[in-house]
DNA sequence: ATAAGGTACTATGTTTTGCAAGGTACTGTA
DNA sequence: TACAGTACCTTGCAAAACATAGTACCTTAT
């Protein structure tokens, strides 16, 4: 039951990666190493062992498709793209994310003013 | 392997509740039903079965303390308050949260401009 | 006194997911 | 053939949210 910052960060990442992967792929076809690079660029570290199962889940849910493409520097790559359903779901997730941000801001902002002076 | 909005919402909530609970308690002593009410007010639904174990974890980690207080309308209540360590940890979590928000915004914002015209 | 109903706290089992670690397979070079 | 690099995949573990059920205390009514 380790309660440290690293662990909390991991917990916060949950459910966010789904949205971020969809958002990044929405820019255009991408293969996993590209996606990892893009996330790194935004200070969102992702492990291979996280991303591959995630992409498989999204593909099985009909939100992504992929095509194989040969590479000159190694084995062939899976280039992912959004399906129409994926586009819809991405938009819903963005809305959900925005609502969550608002909720957290709301909880945190009211902490400064409220000190509830007790009658005395 | 259900991939629906409700599930994604739940996953996004993860790790946030810890921060929100600390933030709410930071306003002053609270007992669990109060906290649930406060969160509901900010559109952050929490189940009893989630909050009670969470508070226990935070207390065992030395971030919270509590005292019993009698109630006129039912059994005694556990009023929680932050320890100095809890205050510190709350601040760290807020920073972590802000970094995450920035990262997600960064990923989502660049989706409009980037279309990477390929050389041809 | 006892029963009923509400409030508050606790415990158990399931599910999901991030991550670490390890594995497979294709490519080019020495 | 051996190797290094790239890319993809799988397995097992741990943490946490939730549903559900249960315990305990208090007040009120019969």
PDB file of N, CA and C in Angstrom, chain A residues 80-117:
ATOM      1  N   UNK A  80      -1.878   3.208 -37.537  1.00  0.00           N
ATOM      2  CA  UNK A  80      -3.249   3.293 -37.013  1.00  0.00           C
ATOM      3  C   UNK A  80      -3.952   4.551 -37.501  1.00  0.00           C
ATOM      4  N   UNK A  81      -5.267   4.441 -37.651  1.00  0.00           N
ATOM      5  CA  UNK A  81      -6.088   5.594 -38.001  1.00  0.00           C
ATOM      6  C   UNK A  81      -7.427   5.482 -37.285  1.00  0.00           C
ATOM      7  N   UNK A  82      -8.089   6.616 -37.101  1.00  0.00           N
ATOM      8  CA  UNK A  82      -9.390   6.615 -36.425  1.00  0.00           C
ATOM      9  C   UNK A  82     -10.500   6.172 -37.362  1.00  0.00           C
ATOM     10  N   UNK A  83     -11.433   5.432 -36.820  1.00  0.00           N
ATOM     11  CA  UNK A  83     -12.673   5.157 -37.541  1.00  0.00           C
ATOM     12  C   UNK A  83     -13.654   6.281 -37.207  1.00  0.00           C
ATOM     13  N   UNK A  84     -14.771   6.373 -37.913  1.00  0.00           N
ATOM     14  CA  UNK A  84     -15.782   7.382 -37.550  1.00  0.00           C
ATOM     15  C   UNK A  84     -16.221   7.241 -36.098  1.00  0.00           C
ATOM     16  N   UNK A  85     -16.394   5.996 -35.654  1.00  0.00           N
ATOM     17  CA  UNK A  85     -16.756   5.788 -34.250  1.00  0.00           C
ATOM     18  C   UNK A  85     -15.648   6.308 -33.329  1.00  0.00           C
ATOM     19  N   UNK A  86     -14.423   6.107 -33.734  1.00  0.00           N
ATOM     20  CA  UNK A  86     -13.296   6.571 -32.944  1.00  0.00           C
ATOM     21  C   UNK A  86     -13.295   8.086 -32.818  1.00  0.00           C
ATOM     22  N   UNK A  87     -13.622   8.737 -33.909  1.00  0.00           N
ATOM     23  CA  UNK A  87     -13.699  10.203 -33.905  1.00  0.00           C
ATOM     24  C   UNK A  87     -14.763  10.678 -32.917  1.00  0.00           C
ATOM     25  N   UNK A  88     -15.928  10.027 -32.982  1.00  0.00           N
ATOM     26  CA  UNK A  88     -17.013  10.377 -32.064  1.00  0.00           C
ATOM     27  C   UNK A  88     -16.595  10.165 -30.614  1.00  0.00           C
ATOM     28  N   UNK A  89     -16.020   9.003 -30.373  1.00  0.00           N
ATOM     29  CA  UNK A  89     -15.636   8.658 -29.004  1.00  0.00           C
ATOM     30  C   UNK A  89     -14.565   9.619 -28.482  1.00  0.00           C
ATOM     31  N   UNK A  90     -13.648   9.982 -29.353  1.00  0.00           N
ATOM     32  CA  UNK A  90     -12.601  10.941 -28.974  1.00  0.00           C
ATOM     33  C   UNK A  90     -13.239  12.256 -28.522  1.00  0.00           C
ATOM     34  N   UNK A  91     -14.220  12.718 -29.267  1.00  0.00           N
ATOM     35  CA  UNK A  91     -14.878  13.974 -28.908  1.00  0.00           C
ATOM     36  C   UNK A  91     -15.597  13.867 -27.571  1.00  0.00           C
ATOM     37  N   UNK A  92     -16.227  12.732 -27.348  1.00  0.00           N
ATOM     38  CA  UNK A  92     -16.904  12.530 -26.067  1.00  0.00           C
ATOM     39  C   UNK A  92     -15.900  12.509 -24.915  1.00  0.00           C
ATOM     40  N   UNK A  93     -14.762  11.858 -25.155  1.00  0.00           N
ATOM     41  CA  UNK A  93     -13.728  11.801 -24.118  1.00  0.00           C
ATOM     42  C   UNK A  93     -13.177  13.191 -23.822  1.00  0.00           C
ATOM     43  N   UNK A  94     -13.030  13.998 -24.847  1.00  0.00           N
ATOM     44  CA  UNK A  94     -12.536  15.360 -24.636  1.00  0.00           C
ATOM     45  C   UNK A  94     -13.502  16.157 -23.769  1.00  0.00           C
ATOM     46  N   UNK A  95     -14.779  15.950 -24.030  1.00  0.00           N
ATOM     47  CA  UNK A  95     -15.791  16.618 -23.222  1.00  0.00           C
ATOM     48  C   UNK A  95     -15.717  16.133 -21.776  1.00  0.00           C
ATOM     49  N   UNK A  96     -15.629  14.829 -21.618  1.00  0.00           N
ATOM     50  CA  UNK A  96     -15.521  14.238 -20.281  1.00  0.00           C
ATOM     51  C   UNK A  96     -14.303  14.793 -19.544  1.00  0.00           C
ATOM     52  N   UNK A  97     -13.217  14.872 -20.255  1.00  0.00           N
ATOM     53  CA  UNK A  97     -11.975  15.399 -19.672  1.00  0.00           C
ATOM     54  C   UNK A  97     -12.169  16.842 -19.216  1.00  0.00           C
ATOM     55  N   UNK A  98     -12.817  17.633 -20.065  1.00  0.00           N
ATOM     56  CA  UNK A  98     -13.020  19.034 -19.720  1.00  0.00           C
ATOM     57  C   UNK A  98     -13.896  19.167 -18.473  1.00  0.00           C
ATOM     58  N   UNK A  99     -14.913  18.314 -18.401  1.00  0.00           N
ATOM     59  CA  UNK A  99     -15.791  18.333 -17.228  1.00  0.00           C
ATOM     60  C   UNK A  99     -15.021  17.971 -15.969  1.00  0.00           C
ATOM     61  N   UNK A 100     -14.127  17.010 -16.115  1.00  0.00           N
ATOM     62  CA  UNK A 100     -13.336  16.587 -14.958  1.00  0.00           C
ATOM     63  C   UNK A 100     -12.419  17.713 -14.504  1.00  0.00           C
ATOM     64  N   UNK A 101     -11.784  18.377 -15.457  1.00  0.00           N
ATOM     65  CA  UNK A 101     -10.900  19.497 -15.128  1.00  0.00           C
ATOM     66  C   UNK A 101     -11.687  20.569 -14.388  1.00  0.00           C
ATOM     67  N   UNK A 102     -12.877  20.870 -14.895  1.00  0.00           N
ATOM     68  CA  UNK A 102     -13.717  21.868 -14.230  1.00  0.00           C
ATOM     69  C   UNK A 102     -14.062  21.440 -12.814  1.00  0.00           C
ATOM     70  N   UNK A 103     -14.408  20.180 -12.649  1.00  0.00           N
ATOM     71  CA  UNK A 103     -14.783  19.665 -11.333  1.00  0.00           C
ATOM     72  C   UNK A 103     -13.621  19.805 -10.360  1.00  0.00           C
ATOM     73  N   UNK A 104     -12.444  19.407 -10.787  1.00  0.00           N
ATOM     74  CA  UNK A 104     -11.279  19.479  -9.910  1.00  0.00           C
ATOM     75  C   UNK A 104     -10.949  20.930  -9.592  1.00  0.00           C
ATOM     76  N   UNK A 105     -11.015  21.784 -10.585  1.00  0.00           N
ATOM     77  CA  UNK A 105     -10.777  23.204 -10.327  1.00  0.00           C
ATOM     78  C   UNK A 105     -11.772  23.740  -9.312  1.00  0.00           C
ATOM     79  N   UNK A 106     -13.019  23.326  -9.468  1.00  0.00           N
ATOM     80  CA  UNK A 106     -14.062  23.783  -8.563  1.00  0.00           C
ATOM     81  C   UNK A 106     -13.763  23.356  -7.131  1.00  0.00           C
ATOM     82  N   UNK A 107     -13.322  22.141  -6.965  1.00  0.00           N
ATOM     83  CA  UNK A 107     -13.002  21.639  -5.624  1.00  0.00           C
ATOM     84  C   UNK A 107     -11.812  22.382  -5.045  1.00  0.00           C
ATOM     85  N   UNK A 108     -10.820  22.633  -5.881  1.00  0.00           N
ATOM     86  CA  UNK A 108      -9.592  23.247  -5.382  1.00  0.00           C
ATOM     87  C   UNK A 108      -9.728  24.752  -5.155  1.00  0.00           C
ATOM     88  N   UNK A 109     -10.539  25.395  -5.970  1.00  0.00           N
ATOM     89  CA  UNK A 109     -10.604  26.852  -5.876  1.00  0.00           C
ATOM     90  C   UNK A 109     -11.299  27.304  -4.606  1.00  0.00           C
ATOM     91  N   UNK A 110     -12.335  26.599  -4.207  1.00  0.00           N
ATOM     92  CA  UNK A 110     -13.098  27.044  -3.050  1.00  0.00           C
ATOM     93  C   UNK A 110     -12.346  26.816  -1.748  1.00  0.00           C
ATOM     94  N   UNK A 111     -11.146  26.283  -1.839  1.00  0.00           N
ATOM     95  CA  UNK A 111     -10.398  26.004  -0.617  1.00  0.00           C
ATOM     96  C   UNK A 111      -9.819  27.265   0.001  1.00  0.00           C
ATOM     97  N   UNK A 112      -9.609  28.297  -0.832  1.00  0.00           N
ATOM     98  CA  UNK A 112      -8.956  29.495  -0.305  1.00  0.00           C
ATOM     99  C   UNK A 112      -9.902  30.363   0.510  1.00  0.00           C
ATOM    100  N   UNK A 113     -11.105  30.556  -0.012  1.00  0.00           N
ATOM    101  CA  UNK A 113     -12.043  31.472   0.633  1.00  0.00           C
ATOM    102  C   UNK A 113     -12.674  30.885   1.889  1.00  0.00           C
ATOM    103  N   UNK A 114     -13.082  29.652   1.816  1.00  0.00           N
ATOM    104  CA  UNK A 114     -13.827  29.038   2.916  1.00  0.00           C
ATOM    105  C   UNK A 114     -12.942  28.767   4.118  1.00  0.00           C
ATOM    106  N   UNK A 115     -13.152  29.483   5.153  1.00  0.00           N
ATOM    107  CA  UNK A 115     -12.485  29.116   6.390  1.00  0.00           C
ATOM    108  C   UNK A 115     -13.485  29.045   7.519  1.00  0.00           C
ATOM    109  N   UNK A 116     -14.739  29.239   7.154  1.00  0.00           N
ATOM    110  CA  UNK A 116     -15.863  29.071   8.065  1.00  0.00           C
ATOM    111  C   UNK A 116     -15.549  29.510   9.493  1.00  0.00           C
ATOM    112  N   UNK A 117     -15.526  30.815   9.713  1.00  0.00           N
ATOM    113  CA  UNK A 117     -15.268  31.324  11.069  1.00  0.00           C
ATOM    114  C   UNK A 117     -16.366  30.874  12.021  1.00  0.00           C
TER     115      UNK A 117
END
